[in-house]
Coordinates of C-alpha atoms in Angstrom, one line a residue:
M142 CA 9.9 -39.8 -41.2
T143 CA 9.3 -38.7 -45.1
D144 CA 11.0 -39.5 -47.9
V145 CA 11.6 -35.6 -49.0
V146 CA 15.0 -35.3 -49.4
S147 CA 15.1 -31.2 -50.5
N148 CA 18.3 -28.8 -51.6
N149 CA 19.0 -26.1 -48.8
R150 CA 20.8 -24.0 -51.7
A151 CA 21.6 -21.5 -48.3
Q152 CA 23.4 -23.7 -46.3
H153 CA 24.4 -26.0 -49.5
R154 CA 23.1 -29.2 -47.9
Y155 CA 20.6 -31.4 -48.4
E156 CA 18.3 -32.6 -46.1
L157 CA 15.7 -34.7 -44.7
A158 CA 13.3 -34.3 -41.5
V159 CA 13.5 -37.7 -39.5
E160 CA 11.4 -37.8 -36.5
G161 CA 11.4 -33.8 -36.2
H162 CA 15.1 -34.0 -36.6
V163 CA 17.3 -32.7 -40.2
A164 CA 20.3 -35.5 -41.5
M165 CA 22.0 -33.4 -43.4
A166 CA 24.7 -34.1 -46.4
H167 CA 26.9 -30.8 -47.6
Y168 CA 28.5 -30.3 -50.4
E169 CA 29.9 -27.5 -52.6
L170 CA 29.1 -26.3 -56.4
A171 CA 31.7 -25.3 -58.5
G172 CA 31.6 -25.6 -62.7
G173 CA 29.0 -28.1 -62.8
V174 CA 30.6 -30.4 -60.4
I175 CA 28.9 -31.2 -56.9
T176 CA 31.3 -32.1 -53.9
F177 CA 30.0 -34.2 -51.7
V178 CA 32.5 -33.1 -48.0
G179 CA 32.5 -34.7 -44.8
G180 CA 30.2 -34.0 -41.5
K181 CA 31.6 -33.6 -38.5
G182 CA 31.7 -37.1 -37.8
I183 CA 29.3 -37.9 -35.8
G184 CA 27.9 -41.0 -37.6
S185 CA 31.7 -42.2 -37.0
K186 CA 31.4 -41.1 -33.2
L187 CA 27.9 -42.8 -33.0
I188 CA 29.1 -46.4 -34.5
Q189 CA 32.4 -45.8 -32.7
G190 CA 30.6 -45.1 -28.9
A191 CA 28.1 -47.8 -30.1
L192 CA 30.6 -50.7 -30.4
D193 CA 33.2 -50.0 -27.6
Q194 CA 29.6 -50.7 -25.3
V195 CA 29.2 -54.0 -27.6
R196 CA 32.4 -54.7 -26.7
A197 CA 32.4 -54.6 -23.0
D198 CA 28.5 -55.7 -22.6
G199 CA 30.5 -59.3 -24.5
L200 CA 27.7 -58.8 -27.2
K201 CA 28.3 -60.0 -30.7
V202 CA 27.1 -57.8 -34.0
I203 CA 25.5 -58.6 -37.6
A204 CA 26.1 -55.5 -39.6
Q205 CA 23.6 -55.0 -41.8
C206 CA 23.1 -51.8 -42.4
P207 CA 26.0 -50.8 -44.5
F208 CA 27.1 -47.9 -42.6
V209 CA 27.9 -49.7 -39.9
K210 CA 29.5 -52.4 -42.0
G211 CA 31.4 -50.3 -44.0
W212 CA 32.8 -48.7 -40.7
I213 CA 34.1 -51.8 -39.3
G214 CA 36.1 -52.6 -42.6
K215 CA 37.4 -49.3 -42.4
H216 CA 38.4 -50.1 -38.5
P217 CA 39.0 -53.7 -38.3
G218 CA 40.2 -53.6 -34.6
Y219 CA 36.2 -54.0 -34.2
A220 CA 36.4 -56.8 -36.4
D221 CA 36.6 -59.4 -34.0
L222 CA 32.9 -58.2 -33.1
L223 CA 31.2 -59.3 -36.2
Q224 CA 28.4 -62.5 -35.6
A225 CA 31.0 -65.3 -37.5

């Protein structure tokens, strides 16, 4: 992974190459203001699916990743998976 983020103005998104894939942050630009708009919810789907499998396997979670920690915070039904 390189740490170079590029602005793909034609597609209205910032991009970061990660192991042959492209991570994206979509935006809209108007009047000198940039608005980052939601993606397709892929990160949320991934975390929910992973946590569902974690639960099925009887495991606990340490949410060191800020995204995972924030997602669990917004979905209290998964808080029981957190390691005390």
